[in-house]
JSON list of C-alpha atoms and ligand atoms in Angstrom, two decimals:
[
{"chain": "A", "resi": 1, "resn": "UNK", "atom": "CA", "xyz": [0.00, 0.00, 0.00]},
{"chain": "A", "resi": 2, "resn": "UNK", "atom": "CA", "xyz": [1.26, 3.48, -0.79]},
{"chain": "A", "resi": 3, "resn": "UNK", "atom": "CA", "xyz": [0.34, 7.15, -1.14]},
{"chain": "A", "resi": 4, "resn": "UNK", "atom": "CA", "xyz": [-3.09, 8.42, -0.15]},
{"chain": "A", "resi": 5, "resn": "UNK", "atom": "CA", "xyz": [-4.31, 4.90, 0.64]},
{"chain": "A", "resi": 6, "resn": "UNK", "atom": "CA", "xyz": [-1.69, 4.63, 3.34]},
{"chain": "A", "resi": 7, "resn": "UNK", "atom": "CA", "xyz": [-2.91, 7.88, 4.90]},
{"chain": "A", "resi": 8, "resn": "UNK", "atom": "CA", "xyz": [-6.56, 6.89, 4.49]},
{"chain": "A", "resi": 9, "resn": "UNK", "atom": "CA", "xyz": [-6.18, 3.92, 6.79]},
{"chain": "A", "resi": 10, "resn": "UNK", "atom": "CA", "xyz": [-5.43, 6.34, 9.64]},
{"chain": "A", "resi": 11, "resn": "UNK", "atom": "CA", "xyz": [-8.65, 8.30, 9.06]},
{"chain": "A", "resi": 12, "resn": "UNK", "atom": "CA", "xyz": [-11.73, 7.42, 11.08]},
{"chain": "A", "resi": 13, "resn": "UNK", "atom": "CA", "xyz": [-14.13, 9.54, 9.07]},
{"chain": "A", "resi": 14, "resn": "UNK", "atom": "CA", "xyz": [-14.26, 12.39, 6.59]},
{"chain": "A", "resi": 15, "resn": "UNK", "atom": "CA", "xyz": [-15.77, 15.43, 8.29]},
{"chain": "A", "resi": 16, "resn": "UNK", "atom": "CA", "xyz": [-15.66, 17.93, 5.41]},
{"chain": "A", "resi": 17, "resn": "UNK", "atom": "CA", "xyz": [-15.19, 16.77, 1.85]},
{"chain": "A", "resi": 18, "resn": "UNK", "atom": "CA", "xyz": [-13.50, 18.73, -0.93]},
{"chain": "A", "resi": 19, "resn": "UNK", "atom": "CA", "xyz": [-16.71, 20.04, -2.44]},
{"chain": "A", "resi": 20, "resn": "UNK", "atom": "CA", "xyz": [-18.10, 21.21, 0.90]},
{"chain": "A", "resi": 21, "resn": "UNK", "atom": "CA", "xyz": [-14.84, 23.03, 1.69]},
{"chain": "A", "resi": 22, "resn": "UNK", "atom": "CA", "xyz": [-14.61, 24.66, -1.76]},
{"chain": "A", "resi": 23, "resn": "UNK", "atom": "CA", "xyz": [-18.17, 25.96, -1.55]},
{"chain": "A", "resi": 24, "resn": "UNK", "atom": "CA", "xyz": [-17.68, 27.42, 1.94]},
{"chain": "A", "resi": 25, "resn": "UNK", "atom": "CA", "xyz": [-14.31, 28.98, 1.06]},
{"chain": "A", "resi": 26, "resn": "UNK", "atom": "CA", "xyz": [-15.95, 30.80, -1.87]},
{"chain": "A", "resi": 27, "resn": "UNK", "atom": "CA", "xyz": [-18.68, 32.07, 0.49]},
{"chain": "A", "resi": 28, "resn": "UNK", "atom": "CA", "xyz": [-16.03, 33.38, 2.89]},
{"chain": "A", "resi": 29, "resn": "UNK", "atom": "CA", "xyz": [-14.22, 34.99, -0.04]},
{"chain": "A", "resi": 30, "resn": "UNK", "atom": "CA", "xyz": [-17.42, 36.74, -1.11]},
{"chain": "A", "resi": 31, "resn": "UNK", "atom": "CA", "xyz": [-18.07, 37.90, 2.46]},
{"chain": "A", "resi": 32, "resn": "UNK", "atom": "CA", "xyz": [-14.55, 39.33, 2.77]},
{"chain": "A", "resi": 33, "resn": "UNK", "atom": "CA", "xyz": [-14.70, 40.94, -0.70]},
{"chain": "A", "resi": 34, "resn": "UNK", "atom": "CA", "xyz": [-17.95, 42.66, 0.26]},
{"chain": "A", "resi": 35, "resn": "UNK", "atom": "CA", "xyz": [-16.61, 43.84, 3.63]},
{"chain": "A", "resi": 36, "resn": "UNK", "atom": "CA", "xyz": [-13.52, 45.45, 2.06]},
{"chain": "A", "resi": 37, "resn": "UNK", "atom": "CA", "xyz": [-15.15, 46.63, -1.17]},
{"chain": "A", "resi": 38, "resn": "UNK", "atom": "CA", "xyz": [-12.95, 49.28, -2.82]},
{"chain": "A", "resi": 39, "resn": "UNK", "atom": "CA", "xyz": [-10.17, 48.85, -0.26]},
{"chain": "A", "resi": 40, "resn": "UNK", "atom": "CA", "xyz": [-6.85, 47.06, -0.21]},
{"chain": "A", "resi": 41, "resn": "UNK", "atom": "CA", "xyz": [-6.05, 44.42, 2.39]},
{"chain": "A", "resi": 42, "resn": "UNK", "atom": "CA", "xyz": [-2.99, 42.62, 3.71]},
{"chain": "A", "resi": 43, "resn": "UNK", "atom": "CA", "xyz": [-3.70, 38.92, 4.06]},
{"chain": "A", "resi": 44, "resn": "UNK", "atom": "CA", "xyz": [-1.38, 37.07, 6.43]},
{"chain": "A", "resi": 45, "resn": "UNK", "atom": "CA", "xyz": [-1.07, 33.30, 6.31]},
{"chain": "A", "resi": 46, "resn": "UNK", "atom": "CA", "xyz": [-0.17, 31.56, 9.56]},
{"chain": "A", "resi": 47, "resn": "UNK", "atom": "CA", "xyz": [2.22, 28.81, 8.52]},
{"chain": "A", "resi": 48, "resn": "UNK", "atom": "CA", "xyz": [2.06, 25.96, 8.06]},
{"chain": "A", "resi": 49, "resn": "UNK", "atom": "CA", "xyz": [-1.48, 24.83, 8.81]},
{"chain": "A", "resi": 50, "resn": "UNK", "atom": "CA", "xyz": [-3.28, 27.63, 6.97]},
{"chain": "A", "resi": 51, "resn": "UNK", "atom": "CA", "xyz": [-1.29, 27.29, 3.74]},
{"chain": "A", "resi": 52, "resn": "UNK", "atom": "CA", "xyz": [-3.86, 25.32, 1.73]},
{"chain": "A", "resi": 53, "resn": "UNK", "atom": "CA", "xyz": [-6.84, 27.32, 3.03]},
{"chain": "A", "resi": 54, "resn": "UNK", "atom": "CA", "xyz": [-4.92, 30.55, 2.38]},
{"chain": "A", "resi": 55, "resn": "UNK", "atom": "CA", "xyz": [-4.19, 29.65, -1.25]},
{"chain": "A", "resi": 56, "resn": "UNK", "atom": "CA", "xyz": [-7.84, 28.86, -1.92]},
{"chain": "A", "resi": 57, "resn": "UNK", "atom": "CA", "xyz": [-9.29, 31.75, 0.11]},
{"chain": "A", "resi": 58, "resn": "UNK", "atom": "CA", "xyz": [-7.08, 34.39, -1.54]},
{"chain": "A", "resi": 59, "resn": "UNK", "atom": "CA", "xyz": [-8.26, 33.24, -4.95]},
{"chain": "A", "resi": 60, "resn": "UNK", "atom": "CA", "xyz": [-11.87, 33.56, -3.77]},
{"chain": "A", "resi": 61, "resn": "UNK", "atom": "CA", "xyz": [-11.35, 37.21, -2.73]},
{"chain": "A", "resi": 62, "resn": "UNK", "atom": "CA", "xyz": [-11.76, 39.90, -5.38]},
{"chain": "A", "resi": 63, "resn": "UNK", "atom": "CA", "xyz": [-10.34, 43.04, -3.70]},
{"chain": "A", "resi": 64, "resn": "UNK", "atom": "CA", "xyz": [-6.71, 44.11, -4.07]},
{"chain": "A", "resi": 65, "resn": "UNK", "atom": "CA", "xyz": [-4.42, 42.41, -1.58]},
{"chain": "A", "resi": 66, "resn": "UNK", "atom": "CA", "xyz": [-0.88, 41.88, -0.53]},
{"chain": "A", "resi": 67, "resn": "UNK", "atom": "CA", "xyz": [-0.04, 38.42, 0.72]},
{"chain": "A", "resi": 68, "resn": "UNK", "atom": "CA", "xyz": [2.35, 37.73, 3.55]},
{"chain": "A", "resi": 69, "resn": "UNK", "atom": "CA", "xyz": [3.35, 34.81, 5.72]},
{"chain": "A", "resi": 70, "resn": "UNK", "atom": "CA", "xyz": [4.11, 34.30, 9.39]},
{"chain": "A", "resi": 71, "resn": "UNK", "atom": "CA", "xyz": [5.69, 31.27, 10.91]},
{"chain": "A", "resi": 72, "resn": "UNK", "atom": "CA", "xyz": [4.87, 30.41, 14.48]},
{"chain": "A", "resi": 73, "resn": "UNK", "atom": "CA", "xyz": [5.63, 27.55, 16.77]},
{"chain": "A", "resi": 74, "resn": "UNK", "atom": "CA", "xyz": [3.72, 26.98, 19.93]},
{"chain": "A", "resi": 75, "resn": "UNK", "atom": "CA", "xyz": [5.16, 24.97, 22.74]},
{"chain": "A", "resi": 76, "resn": "UNK", "atom": "CA", "xyz": [3.18, 21.96, 23.85]},
{"chain": "A", "resi": 77, "resn": "UNK", "atom": "CA", "xyz": [2.53, 18.50, 22.47]},
{"chain": "A", "resi": 78, "resn": "UNK", "atom": "CA", "xyz": [1.23, 17.71, 19.00]},
{"chain": "A", "resi": 79, "resn": "UNK", "atom": "CA", "xyz": [-2.41, 18.09, 19.97]},
{"chain": "A", "resi": 80, "resn": "UNK", "atom": "CA", "xyz": [-2.52, 21.06, 22.30]},
{"chain": "A", "resi": 81, "resn": "UNK", "atom": "CA", "xyz": [-0.90, 24.47, 22.56]},
{"chain": "A", "resi": 82, "resn": "UNK", "atom": "CA", "xyz": [0.23, 26.05, 25.81]},
{"chain": "A", "resi": 83, "resn": "UNK", "atom": "CA", "xyz": [-0.24, 29.69, 24.96]},
{"chain": "A", "resi": 84, "resn": "UNK", "atom": "CA", "xyz": [3.46, 30.36, 24.57]},
{"chain": "A", "resi": 85, "resn": "UNK", "atom": "CA", "xyz": [3.96, 31.33, 20.95]},
{"chain": "A", "resi": 86, "resn": "UNK", "atom": "CA", "xyz": [7.29, 31.85, 19.24]},
{"chain": "A", "resi": 87, "resn": "UNK", "atom": "CA", "xyz": [7.56, 33.75, 15.94]},
{"chain": "A", "resi": 88, "resn": "UNK", "atom": "CA", "xyz": [9.83, 31.76, 13.62]},
{"chain": "A", "resi": 89, "resn": "UNK", "atom": "CA", "xyz": [9.19, 33.95, 10.57]},
{"chain": "A", "resi": 90, "resn": "UNK", "atom": "CA", "xyz": [7.70, 37.43, 10.69]},
{"chain": "A", "resi": 91, "resn": "UNK", "atom": "CA", "xyz": [5.64, 39.11, 7.98]},
{"chain": "A", "resi": 92, "resn": "UNK", "atom": "CA", "xyz": [7.71, 41.72, 6.14]},
{"chain": "A", "resi": 93, "resn": "UNK", "atom": "CA", "xyz": [4.89, 43.83, 4.66]},
{"chain": "A", "resi": 94, "resn": "UNK", "atom": "CA", "xyz": [4.31, 47.09, 6.51]},
{"chain": "A", "resi": 95, "resn": "UNK", "atom": "CA", "xyz": [0.80, 46.96, 7.98]},
{"chain": "A", "resi": 96, "resn": "UNK", "atom": "CA", "xyz": [0.67, 50.43, 9.53]},
{"chain": "A", "resi": 97, "resn": "UNK", "atom": "CA", "xyz": [-2.65, 52.00, 8.49]},
{"chain": "A", "resi": 98, "resn": "UNK", "atom": "CA", "xyz": [-3.63, 48.86, 6.56]},
{"chain": "A", "resi": 99, "resn": "UNK", "atom": "CA", "xyz": [-6.58, 46.50, 6.89]},
{"chain": "A", "resi": 100, "resn": "UNK", "atom": "CA", "xyz": [-5.21, 43.10, 7.91]},
{"chain": "A", "resi": 101, "resn": "UNK", "atom": "CA", "xyz": [-6.86, 39.69, 7.64]},
{"chain": "A", "resi": 102, "resn": "UNK", "atom": "CA", "xyz": [-5.03, 36.93, 9.49]},
{"chain": "A", "resi": 103, "resn": "UNK", "atom": "CA", "xyz": [-5.71, 33.49, 8.02]},
{"chain": "A", "resi": 104, "resn": "UNK", "atom": "CA", "xyz": [-5.41, 30.48, 10.34]},
{"chain": "A", "resi": 105, "resn": "UNK", "atom": "CA", "xyz": [-6.36, 26.81, 10.05]},
{"chain": "A", "resi": 106, "resn": "UNK", "atom": "CA", "xyz": [-8.18, 26.30, 13.34]},
{"chain": "A", "resi": 107, "resn": "UNK", "atom": "CA", "xyz": [-9.05, 28.18, 16.50]},
{"chain": "A", "resi": 108, "resn": "UNK", "atom": "CA", "xyz": [-8.79, 25.85, 19.46]},
{"chain": "A", "resi": 109, "resn": "UNK", "atom": "CA", "xyz": [-7.87, 27.26, 22.90]},
{"chain": "A", "resi": 110, "resn": "UNK", "atom": "CA", "xyz": [-7.57, 30.65, 21.19]},
{"chain": "A", "resi": 111, "resn": "UNK", "atom": "CA", "xyz": [-4.11, 31.39, 22.64]},
{"chain": "A", "resi": 112, "resn": "UNK", "atom": "CA", "xyz": [-2.27, 31.49, 19.31]},
{"chain": "A", "resi": 113, "resn": "UNK", "atom": "CA", "xyz": [-4.58, 34.01, 17.67]},
{"chain": "A", "resi": 114, "resn": "UNK", "atom": "CA", "xyz": [-4.95, 36.15, 20.78]},
{"chain": "A", "resi": 115, "resn": "UNK", "atom": "CA", "xyz": [-1.18, 36.47, 20.82]},
{"chain": "A", "resi": 116, "resn": "UNK", "atom": "CA", "xyz": [-0.88, 37.14, 17.08]},
{"chain": "A", "resi": 117, "resn": "UNK", "atom": "CA", "xyz": [-3.69, 39.70, 16.95]},
{"chain": "A", "resi": 118, "resn": "UNK", "atom": "CA", "xyz": [-2.17, 41.61, 19.86]},
{"chain": "A", "resi": 119, "resn": "UNK", "atom": "CA", "xyz": [1.23, 41.58, 18.23]},
{"chain": "A", "resi": 120, "resn": "UNK", "atom": "CA", "xyz": [-0.15, 42.83, 14.90]},
{"chain": "A", "resi": 121, "resn": "UNK", "atom": "CA", "xyz": [-2.28, 45.53, 16.58]},
{"chain": "A", "resi": 122, "resn": "UNK", "atom": "CA", "xyz": [0.89, 46.94, 18.18]},
{"chain": "A", "resi": 123, "resn": "UNK", "atom": "CA", "xyz": [2.00, 47.79, 14.61]},
{"chain": "A", "resi": 124, "resn": "UNK", "atom": "CA", "xyz": [-0.93, 50.24, 14.27]},
{"chain": "A", "resi": 125, "resn": "UNK", "atom": "CA", "xyz": [-2.90, 48.74, 11.39]},
{"chain": "A", "resi": 126, "resn": "UNK", "atom": "CA", "xyz": [-6.29, 50.26, 10.46]},
{"chain": "A", "resi": 127, "resn": "UNK", "atom": "CA", "xyz": [-7.91, 46.96, 11.51]},
{"chain": "A", "resi": 128, "resn": "UNK", "atom": "CA", "xyz": [-7.13, 43.30, 12.21]},
{"chain": "A", "resi": 129, "resn": "UNK", "atom": "CA", "xyz": [-9.66, 40.55, 11.48]},
{"chain": "A", "resi": 130, "resn": "UNK", "atom": "CA", "xyz": [-9.29, 36.80, 11.79]},
{"chain": "A", "resi": 131, "resn": "UNK", "atom": "CA", "xyz": [-10.38, 34.21, 9.23]},
{"chain": "A", "resi": 132, "resn": "UNK", "atom": "CA", "xyz": [-10.29, 30.57, 10.39]},
{"chain": "A", "resi": 133, "resn": "UNK", "atom": "CA", "xyz": [-11.21, 27.53, 8.38]},
{"chain": "A", "resi": 134, "resn": "UNK", "atom": "CA", "xyz": [-12.29, 25.70, 11.51]},
{"chain": "A", "resi": 135, "resn": "UNK", "atom": "CA", "xyz": [-13.45, 26.65, 14.97]},
{"chain": "A", "resi": 136, "resn": "UNK", "atom": "CA", "xyz": [-13.56, 24.35, 18.01]},
{"chain": "A", "resi": 137, "resn": "UNK", "atom": "CA", "xyz": [-15.43, 26.60, 20.46]},
{"chain": "A", "resi": 138, "resn": "UNK", "atom": "CA", "xyz": [-15.74, 23.85, 23.11]},
{"chain": "A", "resi": 139, "resn": "UNK", "atom": "CA", "xyz": [-12.02, 24.09, 23.72]},
{"chain": "A", "resi": 140, "resn": "UNK", "atom": "CA", "xyz": [-11.76, 27.86, 24.07]},
{"chain": "A", "resi": 141, "resn": "UNK", "atom": "CA", "xyz": [-9.74, 29.12, 27.05]},
{"chain": "A", "resi": 142, "resn": "UNK", "atom": "CA", "xyz": [-9.55, 32.81, 26.13]},
{"chain": "A", "resi": 143, "resn": "UNK", "atom": "CA", "xyz": [-12.29, 35.18, 24.97]},
{"chain": "A", "resi": 144, "resn": "UNK", "atom": "CA", "xyz": [-11.82, 35.37, 21.19]},
{"chain": "A", "resi": 145, "resn": "UNK", "atom": "CA", "xyz": [-14.02, 34.47, 18.21]},
{"chain": "A", "resi": 146, "resn": "UNK", "atom": "CA", "xyz": [-13.03, 34.39, 14.54]},
{"chain": "A", "resi": 147, "resn": "UNK", "atom": "CA", "xyz": [-14.48, 37.22, 12.43]},
{"chain": "A", "resi": 148, "resn": "UNK", "atom": "CA", "xyz": [-14.78, 34.83, 9.48]},
{"chain": "A", "resi": 149, "resn": "UNK", "atom": "CA", "xyz": [-15.21, 31.13, 10.17]},
{"chain": "A", "resi": 150, "resn": "UNK", "atom": "CA", "xyz": [-15.56, 28.27, 7.72]},
{"chain": "A", "resi": 151, "resn": "UNK", "atom": "CA", "xyz": [-16.95, 25.54, 9.93]},
{"chain": "A", "resi": 152, "resn": "UNK", "atom": "CA", "xyz": [-17.54, 24.80, 13.59]},
{"chain": "A", "resi": 153, "resn": "UNK", "atom": "CA", "xyz": [-16.15, 21.36, 14.41]},
{"chain": "A", "resi": 154, "resn": "UNK", "atom": "CA", "xyz": [-16.67, 19.07, 17.41]},
{"chain": "A", "resi": 155, "resn": "UNK", "atom": "CA", "xyz": [-13.96, 18.44, 19.95]},
{"chain": "A", "resi": 156, "resn": "UNK", "atom": "CA", "xyz": [-12.09, 15.83, 17.92]},
{"chain": "A", "resi": 157, "resn": "UNK", "atom": "CA", "xyz": [-8.57, 15.98, 16.50]},
{"chain": "A", "resi": 158, "resn": "UNK", "atom": "CA", "xyz": [-8.79, 16.69, 12.79]},
{"chain": "A", "resi": 159, "resn": "UNK", "atom": "CA", "xyz": [-6.25, 16.56, 9.96]},
{"chain": "A", "resi": 160, "resn": "UNK", "atom": "CA", "xyz": [-6.09, 17.35, 6.25]},
{"chain": "A", "resi": 161, "resn": "UNK", "atom": "CA", "xyz": [-6.44, 20.43, 4.05]},
{"chain": "A", "resi": 162, "resn": "UNK", "atom": "CA", "xyz": [-3.37, 21.86, 5.77]},
{"chain": "A", "resi": 163, "resn": "UNK", "atom": "CA", "xyz": [-3.94, 20.54, 9.28]},
{"chain": "A", "resi": 164, "resn": "UNK", "atom": "CA", "xyz": [-1.39, 18.08, 10.60]},
{"chain": "A", "resi": 165, "resn": "UNK", "atom": "CA", "xyz": [-0.60, 15.51, 13.19]},
{"chain": "A", "resi": 166, "resn": "UNK", "atom": "CA", "xyz": [3.16, 15.48, 13.86]},
{"chain": "A", "resi": 167, "resn": "UNK", "atom": "CA", "xyz": [3.70, 17.31, 10.58]},
{"chain": "A", "resi": 168, "resn": "UNK", "atom": "CA", "xyz": [1.81, 14.77, 8.48]},
{"chain": "A", "resi": 169, "resn": "UNK", "atom": "CA", "xyz": [-1.58, 14.49, 6.70]},
{"chain": "A", "resi": 170, "resn": "UNK", "atom": "CA", "xyz": [-1.57, 18.15, 5.53]},
{"chain": "A", "resi": 171, "resn": "UNK", "atom": "CA", "xyz": [-1.88, 17.04, 1.91]},
{"chain": "A", "resi": 172, "resn": "UNK", "atom": "CA", "xyz": [-5.20, 15.22, 2.34]},
{"chain": "A", "resi": 173, "resn": "UNK", "atom": "CA", "xyz": [-7.72, 17.19, 0.25]},
{"chain": "A", "resi": 174, "resn": "UNK", "atom": "CA", "xyz": [-10.47, 16.87, 2.89]},
{"chain": "A", "resi": 175, "resn": "UNK", "atom": "CA", "xyz": [-10.74, 17.41, 6.66]},
{"chain": "A", "resi": 176, "resn": "UNK", "atom": "CA", "xyz": [-11.02, 14.16, 8.56]},
{"chain": "A", "resi": 177, "resn": "UNK", "atom": "CA", "xyz": [-10.89, 12.76, 12.07]},
{"chain": "A", "resi": 178, "resn": "UNK", "atom": "CA", "xyz": [-7.77, 10.79, 12.89]},
{"chain": "A", "resi": 179, "resn": "UNK", "atom": "CA", "xyz": [-8.19, 7.32, 14.41]},
{"chain": "A", "resi": 180, "resn": "UNK", "atom": "CA", "xyz": [-7.35, 7.56, 18.12]},
{"chain": "A", "resi": 181, "resn": "UNK", "atom": "CA", "xyz": [-4.93, 4.63, 17.87]},
{"chain": "A", "resi": 182, "resn": "UNK", "atom": "CA", "xyz": [-2.71, 6.81, 15.67]},
{"chain": "A", "resi": 183, "resn": "UNK", "atom": "CA", "xyz": [-1.88, 9.00, 18.70]},
{"chain": "A", "resi": 184, "resn": "UNK", "atom": "CA", "xyz": [-1.02, 6.08, 20.92]},
{"chain": "A", "resi": 185, "resn": "UNK", "atom": "CA", "xyz": [1.46, 4.55, 18.44]},
{"chain": "B", "resi": 1, "resn": "IMP", "atom": "P1", "xyz": [-4.83, 27.38, 19.89]},
{"chain": "B", "resi": 1, "resn": "IMP", "atom": "O1", "xyz": [-3.75, 28.31, 20.25]},
{"chain": "B", "resi": 1, "resn": "IMP", "atom": "O2", "xyz": [-5.10, 26.38, 20.98]},
{"chain": "B", "resi": 1, "resn": "IMP", "atom": "O3", "xyz": [-6.10, 28.04, 19.41]},
{"chain": "B", "resi": 1, "resn": "IMP", "atom": "O4", "xyz": [-4.24, 26.45, 18.79]},
{"chain": "B", "resi": 1, "resn": "IMP", "atom": "C1", "xyz": [-4.40, 26.53, 17.47]},
{"chain": "B", "resi": 1, "resn": "IMP", "atom": "C2", "xyz": [-3.38, 25.62, 16.83]},
{"chain": "B", "resi": 1, "resn": "IMP", "atom": "O5", "xyz": [-3.41, 24.30, 17.40]},
{"chain": "B", "resi": 1, "resn": "IMP", "atom": "C3", "xyz": [-3.71, 25.45, 15.38]},
{"chain": "B", "resi": 1, "resn": "IMP", "atom": "O6", "xyz": [-3.05, 26.36, 14.59]},
{"chain": "B", "resi": 1, "resn": "IMP", "atom": "C4", "xyz": [-3.25, 24.03, 15.11]},
{"chain": "B", "resi": 1, "resn": "IMP", "atom": "O7", "xyz": [-1.89, 24.03, 14.76]},
{"chain": "B", "resi": 1, "resn": "IMP", "atom": "C5", "xyz": [-3.36, 23.31, 16.42]},
{"chain": "B", "resi": 1, "resn": "IMP", "atom": "N1", "xyz": [-4.60, 22.48, 16.48]},
{"chain": "B", "resi": 1, "resn": "IMP", "atom": "C6", "xyz": [-5.62, 22.62, 17.33]},
{"chain": "B", "resi": 1, "resn": "IMP", "atom": "N2", "xyz": [-6.57, 21.69, 17.11]},
{"chain": "B", "resi": 1, "resn": "IMP", "atom": "C7", "xyz": [-6.12, 20.94, 16.07]},
{"chain": "B", "resi": 1, "resn": "IMP", "atom": "C8", "xyz": [-6.66, 19.82, 15.36]},
{"chain": "B", "resi": 1, "resn": "IMP", "atom": "O8", "xyz": [-7.76, 19.29, 15.62]},
{"chain": "B", "resi": 1, "resn": "IMP", "atom": "N3", "xyz": [-5.90, 19.33, 14.35]},
{"chain": "B", "resi": 1, "resn": "IMP", "atom": "C9", "xyz": [-4.70, 19.86, 14.00]},
{"chain": "B", "resi": 1, "resn": "IMP", "atom": "N4", "xyz": [-4.15, 20.91, 14.64]},
{"chain": "B", "resi": 1, "resn": "IMP", "atom": "C10", "xyz": [-4.86, 21.45, 15.66]},
{"chain": "B", "resi": 2, "resn": "MG", "atom": "MG1", "xyz": [-1.18, 25.41, 13.23]}
]
């Protein structure tokens, strides 16, 4: 066995298929295009998890934009963050006076985005909004909600469409739940 089939045997169920994701991403793109009609935005991708969502979302947005990328690593194990966030690559576009949209894969405890939004706001942008593909509100530990959210998901560990477990499964074209035995191996 090889390739996608090998990954598929670790998946318990598909939560969001390709078509469902594509349709919702276009809706988010339309919503964002309408909100910033006639304006220019800076769209910041939070690496690496948001990369696939970012590529699709940007192409669904019709206003002028600059794209930038931020790398972060949060301390903790593979499934949970601790709230301590380290910037491994900063965005290099000046955001002073600009409208910023931060694009992230999933909002879980909320620590990562709380930290990032605060950091970006210190650079005096005109506004900072957050677009997340997924939201797991049951797990929230700080008071933050995404401004644009693709889907609310249950409290299960999901992979695919950019999301990983130990760096893997990002290239699955759908979002699926990982079999629990995968963690224990
Ligand atoms: P937060 O700081 O707890 O909101 O963590 C968000 C980060 O945790 C995301 O960017 C993901 O890297 C990771 N994460 C949280 N839940 C999942 C999941 O179900 N699958 C994959 N990564 C997740
Ligand atoms: Mg991530």
